[in-house]
CSV table of C-alpha atoms in Angstrom, one decimal:
chain,number,residue,atom,x,y,z
E,29,MET,CA,0.2,13.4,-12.8
E,30,PRO,CA,3.4,11.7,-11.6
E,31,THR,CA,3.3,8.4,-9.8
E,32,LYS,CA,3.9,9.1,-6.1
E,33,ILE,CA,6.0,6.3,-4.6
E,34,ALA,CA,6.6,6.0,-0.8
E,35,VAL,CA,10.0,4.4,-0.3
E,36,ILE,CA,11.1,2.8,3.0
E,37,SER,CA,14.9,2.6,2.9
E,38,SER,CA,18.2,3.3,4.5
E,39,LEU,CA,19.9,6.7,4.1
E,40,ALA,CA,22.5,5.3,1.7
E,41,PHE,CA,20.0,3.7,-0.6
E,42,ARG,CA,17.9,6.9,-0.7
E,43,ASP,CA,20.9,8.8,-2.1
E,44,ARG,CA,21.5,6.2,-4.7
E,45,LEU,CA,17.8,5.9,-5.7
E,46,LEU,CA,17.5,9.7,-6.1
E,47,SER,CA,20.5,9.8,-8.5
E,48,ILE,CA,18.9,7.1,-10.6
E,49,ALA,CA,15.3,8.3,-10.5
E,50,GLN,CA,16.2,11.8,-11.7
E,51,GLU,CA,16.6,10.3,-15.2
E,52,MET,CA,13.0,9.0,-15.1
E,53,GLU,CA,9.9,10.9,-16.0
E,54,ASN,CA,6.6,11.1,-14.1
E,55,ILE,CA,7.9,9.8,-10.8
E,56,GLN,CA,7.8,11.4,-7.3
E,57,LEU,CA,9.6,9.7,-4.4
E,58,GLU,CA,8.7,10.2,-0.8
E,59,PHE,CA,11.3,8.6,1.6
E,60,TYR,CA,10.8,7.1,5.1
E,61,ILE,CA,14.3,6.4,6.4
E,62,TYR,CA,15.3,3.7,8.9
E,63,LYS,CA,18.5,3.2,10.8
E,64,MET,CA,17.6,-0.5,11.2
E,65,PRO,CA,15.2,-2.4,9.0
E,66,ASP,CA,13.2,-3.6,11.9
E,67,GLU,CA,11.9,0.0,12.1
E,68,THR,CA,9.9,-0.7,8.9
E,69,PRO,CA,6.5,-1.5,10.5
E,70,GLN,CA,6.6,1.8,12.5
E,71,LEU,CA,7.5,3.8,9.4
E,72,MET,CA,4.6,2.3,7.5
E,73,LYS,CA,2.3,4.0,10.0
E,74,GLN,CA,3.8,7.4,9.0
E,75,ILE,CA,3.2,7.1,5.3
E,76,LYS,CA,1.2,9.9,3.8
E,77,PRO,CA,-1.2,9.4,0.8
E,78,CYS,CA,0.7,8.0,-2.1
E,79,ASP,CA,0.1,5.7,-5.1
E,80,VAL,CA,2.3,2.8,-4.3
E,81,LEU,CA,4.8,1.5,-1.6
E,82,LEU,CA,8.3,0.4,-2.4
E,83,LEU,CA,10.4,-1.5,0.2
E,84,SER,CA,14.1,-1.1,-0.6
E,85,GLY,CA,15.1,-4.7,0.0
E,86,THR,CA,14.2,-8.2,1.3
E,87,LEU,CA,15.0,-7.3,4.9
E,88,PRO,CA,12.5,-4.4,5.2
E,89,TYR,CA,10.0,-6.6,3.2
E,90,LEU,CA,10.3,-9.4,5.8
E,91,TYR,CA,9.7,-7.0,8.6
E,92,ALA,CA,6.7,-5.4,6.8
E,93,LYS,CA,5.2,-8.8,5.7
E,94,PRO,CA,2.7,-9.2,8.6
E,95,LEU,CA,1.2,-5.8,7.7
E,96,LEU,CA,1.1,-6.2,3.9
E,97,SER,CA,-1.9,-8.5,3.6
E,98,ASP,CA,-4.2,-5.7,4.8
E,99,TRP,CA,-2.2,-2.9,3.2
E,100,PRO,CA,-4.6,-0.6,1.3
E,101,ILE,CA,-2.4,0.3,-1.7
E,102,PRO,CA,-0.2,-1.7,-4.0
E,103,TRP,CA,3.3,-2.5,-2.8
E,104,THR,CA,6.5,-4.2,-4.0
E,105,TYR,CA,10.1,-4.6,-2.9
E,106,LEU,CA,13.6,-4.8,-4.4
E,107,LYS,CA,14.6,-8.4,-4.3
E,108,GLN,CA,18.1,-9.6,-3.7
E,109,ASP,CA,19.0,-12.0,-6.6
E,110,GLU,CA,21.9,-13.6,-8.4
E,111,VAL,CA,22.5,-10.5,-10.5
E,112,ALA,CA,23.2,-8.4,-7.4
E,113,ILE,CA,25.4,-11.1,-5.9
E,114,SER,CA,27.4,-11.7,-9.1
E,115,THR,CA,27.8,-7.9,-9.7
E,116,SER,CA,29.1,-7.4,-6.1
E,117,ILE,CA,31.6,-10.3,-6.3
E,118,LEU,CA,32.8,-9.2,-9.7
E,119,SER,CA,33.4,-5.7,-8.4
E,120,VAL,CA,35.5,-6.9,-5.5
E,121,LEU,CA,37.6,-9.3,-7.7
E,122,ALA,CA,38.2,-6.6,-10.3
E,123,ASN,CA,39.1,-3.8,-7.9
E,124,GLN,CA,40.6,-5.5,-4.9
E,125,ASN,CA,42.8,-8.2,-6.6
E,126,LEU,CA,41.5,-10.9,-4.2
E,127,GLN,CA,40.6,-14.6,-4.4
E,128,LEU,CA,37.1,-15.8,-3.7
E,129,SER,CA,38.3,-17.7,-0.7
E,130,GLN,CA,39.4,-14.4,0.9
E,131,LEU,CA,35.8,-13.0,1.0
E,132,SER,CA,33.1,-13.2,3.6
E,133,ILE,CA,29.5,-12.7,2.4
E,134,ASP,CA,26.2,-12.4,4.1
E,135,VAL,CA,23.1,-13.0,1.9
E,136,MET,CA,19.3,-13.5,2.3
E,137,ASN,CA,19.5,-16.9,0.5
E,138,ALA,CA,22.8,-18.9,0.4
E,139,GLN,CA,21.5,-20.8,-2.6
E,140,HIS,CA,21.8,-17.7,-4.7
E,141,ILE,CA,25.5,-17.7,-4.3
E,142,LYS,CA,25.7,-21.4,-5.1
E,143,ASN,CA,23.7,-20.7,-8.2
E,144,VAL,CA,26.1,-18.1,-9.4
E,145,PHE,CA,29.1,-20.4,-9.0
E,146,ASN,CA,27.2,-23.3,-10.7
E,147,ASP,CA,26.4,-21.0,-13.6
E,148,ILE,CA,30.1,-20.1,-14.2
E,149,GLN,CA,31.2,-23.7,-13.4
E,150,TYR,CA,33.5,-22.6,-10.6
E,151,GLU,CA,35.0,-25.5,-8.6
E,152,GLY,CA,37.6,-23.7,-6.5
E,153,ALA,CA,37.5,-22.6,-2.8
E,154,LEU,CA,34.4,-20.9,-1.8
E,155,PRO,CA,34.0,-17.6,0.2
E,156,PHE,CA,32.7,-17.7,3.8
E,157,ILE,CA,29.0,-17.5,3.6
E,158,GLN,CA,26.5,-16.4,6.2
E,159,GLU,CA,22.8,-16.7,5.5
E,160,ILE,CA,20.7,-13.9,7.2
E,161,ASN,CA,18.1,-15.2,9.6
E,162,MET,CA,15.4,-12.9,11.0
E,163,GLU,CA,15.8,-14.6,14.4
E,164,ARG,CA,19.6,-14.0,14.4
E,165,PRO,CA,20.8,-10.6,15.7
E,166,PHE,CA,22.7,-8.6,13.1
E,167,ASP,CA,25.4,-8.1,15.6
E,168,GLN,CA,26.3,-11.8,15.4
E,169,ILE,CA,26.8,-11.5,11.7
E,170,TYR,CA,29.0,-8.4,12.2
E,171,GLN,CA,31.0,-10.2,14.9
E,172,LYS,CA,31.5,-13.3,12.6
E,173,HIS,CA,32.8,-11.1,9.7
E,174,LYS,CA,35.1,-9.2,12.1
E,175,GLN,CA,36.5,-12.4,13.7
E,176,LEU,CA,37.3,-13.9,10.3
E,177,TRP,CA,39.2,-10.7,9.4
E,178,LEU,CA,41.0,-10.5,12.8
E,179,ASN,CA,42.1,-14.2,12.3
E,180,ASP,CA,43.4,-13.2,8.8
E,181,LYS,CA,41.1,-15.7,7.1
E,182,ILE,CA,39.6,-13.1,4.9
E,183,LYS,CA,40.6,-9.8,3.3
E,184,PHE,CA,37.2,-8.3,2.4
E,185,VAL,CA,33.5,-8.4,3.4
E,186,ILE,CA,30.4,-8.1,1.2
E,187,THR,CA,27.3,-7.4,3.4
E,188,SER,CA,23.6,-7.1,2.7
E,189,ILE,CA,23.0,-5.2,5.9
E,190,HIS,CA,23.7,-1.5,6.0
E,191,SER,CA,24.2,-1.3,9.7
E,192,VAL,CA,26.7,-4.1,9.5
E,193,TYR,CA,28.6,-2.2,6.8
E,194,ASP,CA,28.7,0.9,9.0
E,195,ALA,CA,30.0,-1.1,12.0
E,196,LEU,CA,32.7,-2.8,9.9
E,197,THR,CA,34.0,0.4,8.3
E,198,ALA,CA,34.0,2.1,11.7
E,199,ASP,CA,36.4,-0.8,12.8
E,200,GLU,CA,38.4,-0.3,9.6
E,201,VAL,CA,37.4,-3.7,8.3
E,202,PRO,CA,37.5,-3.5,4.4
E,203,ALA,CA,33.8,-4.0,3.3
E,204,MET,CA,31.2,-3.0,0.7
E,205,ARG,CA,27.5,-3.1,0.6
E,206,MET,CA,25.8,-5.7,-1.7
E,207,HIS,CA,25.5,-3.7,-4.9
E,208,ASP,CA,22.2,-3.8,-6.8
E,209,PRO,CA,23.0,-2.8,-10.5
E,210,ASN,CA,21.5,0.4,-11.8
E,211,SER,CA,19.6,-1.6,-14.4
E,212,SER,CA,17.9,-3.7,-11.6
E,213,ILE,CA,16.9,-0.6,-9.7
E,214,ILE,CA,15.5,1.1,-12.9
E,215,HIS,CA,13.6,-2.1,-13.7
E,216,CYS,CA,12.2,-2.2,-10.2
E,217,LEU,CA,11.0,1.5,-10.4
E,218,GLU,CA,9.4,0.8,-13.8
E,219,GLN,CA,7.6,-2.3,-12.4
E,220,THR,CA,6.5,-0.2,-9.4
E,221,MET,CA,5.0,2.5,-11.6
E,222,ALA,CA,3.3,-0.2,-13.8
E,223,LEU,CA,1.9,-1.9,-10.7
E,224,SER,CA,0.3,1.5,-9.6
E,225,LYS,CA,-1.2,2.0,-13.0
E,226,MET,CA,-2.5,-1.5,-13.2
E,227,THR,CA,-4.1,-1.2,-9.8
E,228,LYS,CA,-5.8,2.0,-10.7
E,229,SER,CA,-7.1,0.5,-13.9
E,230,GLU,CA,-8.4,-2.5,-11.9
E,231,SER,CA,-10.1,-0.2,-9.4
E,232,ALA,CA,-11.9,1.6,-12.2
E,233,ARG,CA,-13.4,-1.7,-13.5
E,234,ALA,CA,-17.2,-1.4,-13.8
E,235,VAL,CA,-19.3,-3.3,-11.3
E,236,VAL,CA,-23.1,-3.8,-11.4
E,237,GLY,CA,-25.2,-4.4,-8.3
E,238,MET,CA,-28.7,-5.8,-7.9
E,239,LEU,CA,-30.9,-4.7,-4.9
E,240,GLU,CA,-34.1,-6.6,-4.2
E,241,PHE,CA,-36.7,-5.6,-1.6
E,242,SER,CA,-39.2,-8.3,-0.5
E,243,GLN,CA,-41.9,-5.7,-0.2
E,244,SER,CA,-42.3,-1.9,-0.6
E,245,THR,CA,-41.9,0.0,2.6
E,246,GLU,CA,-41.1,3.5,3.7
E,247,ASP,CA,-37.5,2.4,4.5
E,248,ASP,CA,-36.7,1.4,0.9
E,249,GLN,CA,-35.6,4.8,-0.3
E,250,LEU,CA,-33.4,5.2,2.8
E,251,VAL,CA,-31.8,1.8,2.3
E,252,LEU,CA,-31.2,2.6,-1.4
E,253,GLN,CA,-29.6,6.0,-0.6
E,254,GLN,CA,-27.3,4.5,2.0
E,255,ILE,CA,-26.1,1.8,-0.5
E,256,VAL,CA,-25.6,4.4,-3.2
E,257,GLU,CA,-23.6,6.7,-0.9
E,258,ALA,CA,-21.4,3.9,0.5
E,259,THR,CA,-20.5,2.4,-2.9
E,260,HIS,CA,-20.5,5.8,-4.8
E,261,ALA,CA,-23.0,4.2,-7.2
E,262,SER,CA,-25.6,5.5,-9.7
E,263,TYR,CA,-28.8,3.5,-10.0
E,264,GLN,CA,-31.9,2.9,-12.0
E,265,LYS,CA,-35.3,1.5,-11.0
E,266,ILE,CA,-36.3,-1.7,-12.6
E,267,ASP,CA,-39.6,-2.1,-10.8
E,268,ASP,CA,-41.0,-1.4,-7.3
E,269,HIS,CA,-38.9,-4.1,-5.7
E,270,HIS,CA,-35.7,-4.1,-7.9
E,271,PHE,CA,-32.9,-1.5,-8.4
E,272,GLU,CA,-29.8,-1.8,-10.5
E,273,LEU,CA,-26.6,-0.1,-9.2
E,274,PHE,CA,-23.5,1.0,-11.2
E,275,THR,CA,-20.2,1.6,-9.5
E,276,THR,CA,-16.5,0.5,-9.7
E,277,PHE,CA,-14.4,-2.3,-8.2
E,278,GLY,CA,-12.4,0.2,-6.1
E,279,HIS,CA,-15.5,1.6,-4.5
E,280,ILE,CA,-16.9,-1.8,-3.6
E,281,GLN,CA,-13.5,-2.9,-2.1
E,282,ASN,CA,-13.4,0.2,0.0
E,283,ALA,CA,-17.0,-0.3,1.2
E,284,PHE,CA,-16.1,-3.8,2.4
E,285,GLN,CA,-12.7,-2.8,3.8
E,286,HIS,CA,-14.3,0.0,6.0
E,287,HIS,CA,-17.3,-2.0,7.0
E,288,LEU,CA,-19.8,0.3,5.2
E,289,VAL,CA,-21.9,-2.6,4.0
E,290,GLU,CA,-23.1,-4.0,7.3
E,291,SER,CA,-25.2,-1.0,8.2
E,292,PHE,CA,-27.5,-1.4,5.2
E,293,PHE,CA,-29.3,-4.3,6.8
E,294,ASN,CA,-30.0,-2.5,10.1
E,295,ILE,CA,-32.2,0.2,8.7
E,296,THR,CA,-35.2,-2.0,8.1
E,297,LYS,CA,-36.6,-5.2,9.5
E,298,ASP,CA,-37.7,-6.4,6.1
E,299,PRO,CA,-35.3,-8.8,4.3
E,300,ILE,CA,-33.1,-7.3,1.6
E,301,LYS,CA,-31.1,-9.1,-1.1
E,302,LEU,CA,-28.0,-7.4,-2.4
E,303,THR,CA,-25.5,-8.8,-5.0
E,304,PHE,CA,-22.7,-7.5,-7.2
E,305,GLY,CA,-21.4,-8.7,-10.5
E,306,TYR,CA,-17.9,-8.2,-11.9
E,307,GLY,CA,-17.1,-8.6,-15.5
E,308,GLY,CA,-15.0,-7.5,-18.5
E,309,SER,CA,-17.9,-5.3,-19.6
E,310,ILE,CA,-21.0,-3.7,-18.1
E,311,LEU,CA,-23.2,-6.3,-19.8
E,312,GLU,CA,-21.2,-9.2,-18.4
E,313,ALA,CA,-21.2,-7.6,-14.9
E,314,GLN,CA,-24.9,-7.1,-15.2
E,315,LYS,CA,-25.5,-10.7,-16.1
E,316,ASN,CA,-23.3,-11.9,-13.2
E,317,ALA,CA,-25.1,-9.7,-10.7
E,318,ARG,CA,-28.5,-11.0,-11.8
E,319,GLN,CA,-27.2,-14.6,-11.7
E,320,ALA,CA,-25.9,-14.1,-8.2
E,321,LEU,CA,-29.4,-12.9,-7.1
E,322,ASN,CA,-30.7,-16.4,-7.8
E,323,PHE,CA,-28.4,-17.7,-5.0
E,324,ALA,CA,-28.7,-14.8,-2.6
E,325,THR,CA,-30.1,-15.1,0.9
E,326,PRO,CA,-31.5,-12.1,2.8
E,327,ASN,CA,-29.4,-9.5,4.6
E,328,VAL,CA,-26.0,-10.6,3.3
E,329,VAL,CA,-24.0,-9.8,0.2
E,330,TYR,CA,-23.0,-12.1,-2.6
E,331,ILE,CA,-20.6,-11.4,-5.5
E,332,MET,CA,-20.3,-13.2,-8.8
E,333,ASN,CA,-17.0,-12.5,-10.5
E,334,GLU,CA,-16.0,-12.8,-14.1
E,335,ASN,CA,-14.9,-16.4,-13.6
E,336,LYS,CA,-18.5,-17.3,-12.5
E,337,GLU,CA,-17.3,-17.8,-8.9
E,338,LEU,CA,-19.9,-17.0,-6.3
E,339,GLN,CA,-18.3,-15.3,-3.4
E,340,GLY,CA,-20.0,-14.7,0.0
E,341,PRO,CA,-21.9,-14.2,2.1
E,342,PHE,CA,-20.4,-11.0,3.2
E,343,PRO,CA,-19.9,-10.2,6.0
E,344,ASN,CA,-19.5,-13.5,7.7
E,345,GLN,CA,-19.6,-11.8,11.1
E,346,PRO,CA,-21.7,-8.6,10.9
E,347,THR,CA,-20.2,-5.6,12.6
E,348,ILE,CA,-21.3,-2.0,13.0
E,349,LEU,CA,-18.9,1.0,12.4
E,350,SER,CA,-17.9,2.1,15.8
E,351,LEU,CA,-18.3,5.8,16.8
E,352,GLN,CA,-15.3,5.4,19.1
E,353,THR,CA,-11.6,4.7,18.4
E,354,LYS,CA,-8.7,3.6,20.6
E,355,ASP,CA,-6.1,4.5,17.9
E,356,PRO,CA,-3.8,7.0,19.7
E,357,TYR,CA,-2.8,8.6,16.4
E,358,ILE,CA,-6.4,9.5,15.6
E,359,LEU,CA,-7.1,10.6,19.2
E,360,GLN,CA,-4.1,12.9,19.1
E,361,MET,CA,-5.3,14.4,15.8
E,362,ALA,CA,-8.8,14.9,17.3
E,363,LYS,CA,-7.4,16.6,20.3
E,364,GLU,CA,-5.3,19.0,18.2
E,365,THR,CA,-7.9,19.8,15.6
E,366,LYS,CA,-11.1,19.7,17.7
E,367,LEU,CA,-12.6,17.3,15.1
E,368,SER,CA,-14.4,14.1,16.1
E,369,PRO,CA,-12.5,10.8,15.9
E,370,LEU,CA,-15.3,9.6,13.6
E,371,ASN,CA,-14.7,12.5,11.1
E,372,ILE,CA,-11.0,11.8,11.1
E,373,SER,CA,-11.6,8.1,10.4
E,374,LYS,CA,-14.0,9.0,7.6
E,375,ILE,CA,-11.4,11.4,6.1
E,376,MET,CA,-8.8,8.6,6.2
E,377,ALA,CA,-11.3,6.2,4.5
E,378,PHE,CA,-12.0,9.0,1.9
E,379,SER,CA,-8.3,9.2,1.1
E,380,VAL,CA,-7.8,5.4,0.7
E,381,SER,CA,-10.9,5.2,-1.5
E,382,ARG,CA,-9.7,7.7,-4.1
E,383,GLN,CA,-7.4,7.1,-7.0
E,384,SER,CA,-6.2,10.7,-7.0
E,385,LEU,CA,-4.3,12.2,-4.1
E,386,GLN,CA,-5.7,15.7,-4.7
E,387,PHE,CA,-9.3,16.7,-4.0
E,388,THR,CA,-11.6,19.7,-3.5
E,389,ALA,CA,-13.9,20.5,-0.6
E,390,VAL,CA,-16.8,19.5,-2.9
E,391,ASP,CA,-15.2,16.0,-3.3
E,392,LEU,CA,-14.9,15.6,0.5
E,393,ALA,CA,-18.4,17.0,1.1
E,394,GLU,CA,-20.0,14.5,-1.2
E,395,TYR,CA,-18.1,11.6,0.5
E,396,LEU,CA,-19.0,12.8,4.1
E,397,GLN,CA,-22.5,13.7,3.0
E,398,VAL,CA,-22.3,17.2,4.7
E,399,THR,CA,-22.5,20.7,3.4
E,400,ARG,CA,-19.6,22.3,1.6
E,401,ARG,CA,-19.4,24.9,4.3
E,402,SER,CA,-19.0,22.2,7.0
E,403,THR,CA,-16.3,20.5,4.9
E,404,GLU,CA,-14.4,23.8,4.5
E,405,ARG,CA,-14.4,24.3,8.3
E,406,ILE,CA,-13.0,20.7,8.6
E,407,LEU,CA,-10.3,21.4,6.0
E,408,LYS,CA,-9.4,24.7,7.6
E,409,LYS,CA,-8.7,23.0,10.9
E,410,LEU,CA,-6.6,20.3,9.1
E,411,VAL,CA,-4.6,23.0,7.2
E,412,GLU,CA,-4.1,25.1,10.4
E,413,HIS,CA,-2.5,22.1,12.2
E,414,GLY,CA,-0.5,20.9,9.2
E,415,TYR,CA,-2.6,17.8,8.5
E,416,ALA,CA,-3.6,19.1,5.0
E,417,LYS,CA,-2.2,21.6,2.6
E,418,VAL,CA,-3.5,23.7,-0.3
E,419,ILE,CA,-1.6,22.8,-3.5
E,420,GLY,CA,-3.4,24.8,-6.1
E,421,GLU,CA,-6.7,26.0,-7.4
E,422,GLU,CA,-9.2,24.4,-9.8
E,423,MET,CA,-9.9,26.2,-13.0
E,424,SER,CA,-13.4,27.4,-13.1
E,425,TYR,CA,-15.5,28.3,-16.1
E,426,HIS,CA,-18.3,29.8,-14.0
E,427,GLN,CA,-18.6,32.9,-11.8
E,428,GLY,CA,-17.4,32.7,-8.3
E,429,ARG,CA,-14.1,32.1,-6.6
E,430,PRO,CA,-11.9,29.2,-7.7
E,431,ARG,CA,-12.0,26.0,-5.7
E,432,ALA,CA,-8.9,25.2,-3.7
E,433,ILE,CA,-7.2,21.8,-4.3
E,434,TYR,CA,-6.0,20.0,-1.2
E,435,GLU,CA,-3.7,17.2,-0.4
E,436,LEU,CA,-3.7,15.4,3.0
E,437,ASN,CA,-0.4,15.6,4.9
E,438,PHE,CA,-0.7,12.7,7.4
E,439,SER,CA,-0.7,8.9,7.4
E,440,THR,CA,-4.1,7.5,6.4
E,441,TYR,CA,-3.1,3.8,6.5
E,442,HIS,CA,-4.2,2.9,10.0
């Protein structure tokens, strides 16, 4: 399956990236285009299920930064560096027959330009340099470039901001966009694909859990089943009070992220101890989980990682998964599809928890813990309103109709 990359970029960068990416295999680009980079946070809310997010430059990255700490999939961005700056300056000098002192340049970090000149031991007159500041309106940068040109102090502008380039060219001020070399873009795409694969590999790491009941009660089986479902685990019974769970790192992270762990402790009044162990092998993870159990306190979760670091207790402030939501996006979907906001939230969590973007009704039914018929009714409503689409059929070696393969068609990263 190709790596599906969501790209937030300008229209000009999209065209360039498409021309470069067509030479690469196993890559699928989905674009979210801004007119101004400050639109990036809003575009992030529109991203449909994908493997990894690529921000096309430092500016969209800086606008996205407050959201990235909680972003559920891997992300990266194309950094402006000395290579892009030196390539752009060389292009102007070679094609425009100008002196460096006749240029005006805006960059994310002025030190990068100084590094370029230091590397080539240049000691002549410098170009006019503007360092981009997030607090400074882009129009001020544009006006500074234009004023230098009107005063005949410069002959050409190199800008890192696409909207500034558009404004300058509209005023017939000679200008070019900062030029990222093809090799840098290819390298960035390769790194983005590698990041996606590495994250999937990390998510598939084996995790072992230890569940200890203080005494046998009628609620034990219900608690065990809830934990197994929330963490997508298999289990084995050690004795009447101890069970061993087997799952993956990705499923554990998803359970914590979507507050699926807290509800375990509300089922019974009797104390429960729950720990998880991470490791390079199942045996190591098993050993760490058992060691963590020695430090565990009732009704919270502790984790022992491969570095023998005890993490916890989780959660620090217990919360219960709300049956209501104030998210207008989810409420609008619920109104259109006649599905409950809770079901839509669960479908979003289902999407984020999976490594594959494609799924069957059986996959979703197992996650929602409802019948296949109920799941097919949910999917029918999503398809009818354009929130999901059928992309194929699963080959079947048994009698009966083939299973449809679905892909969600709405943003699940809320």
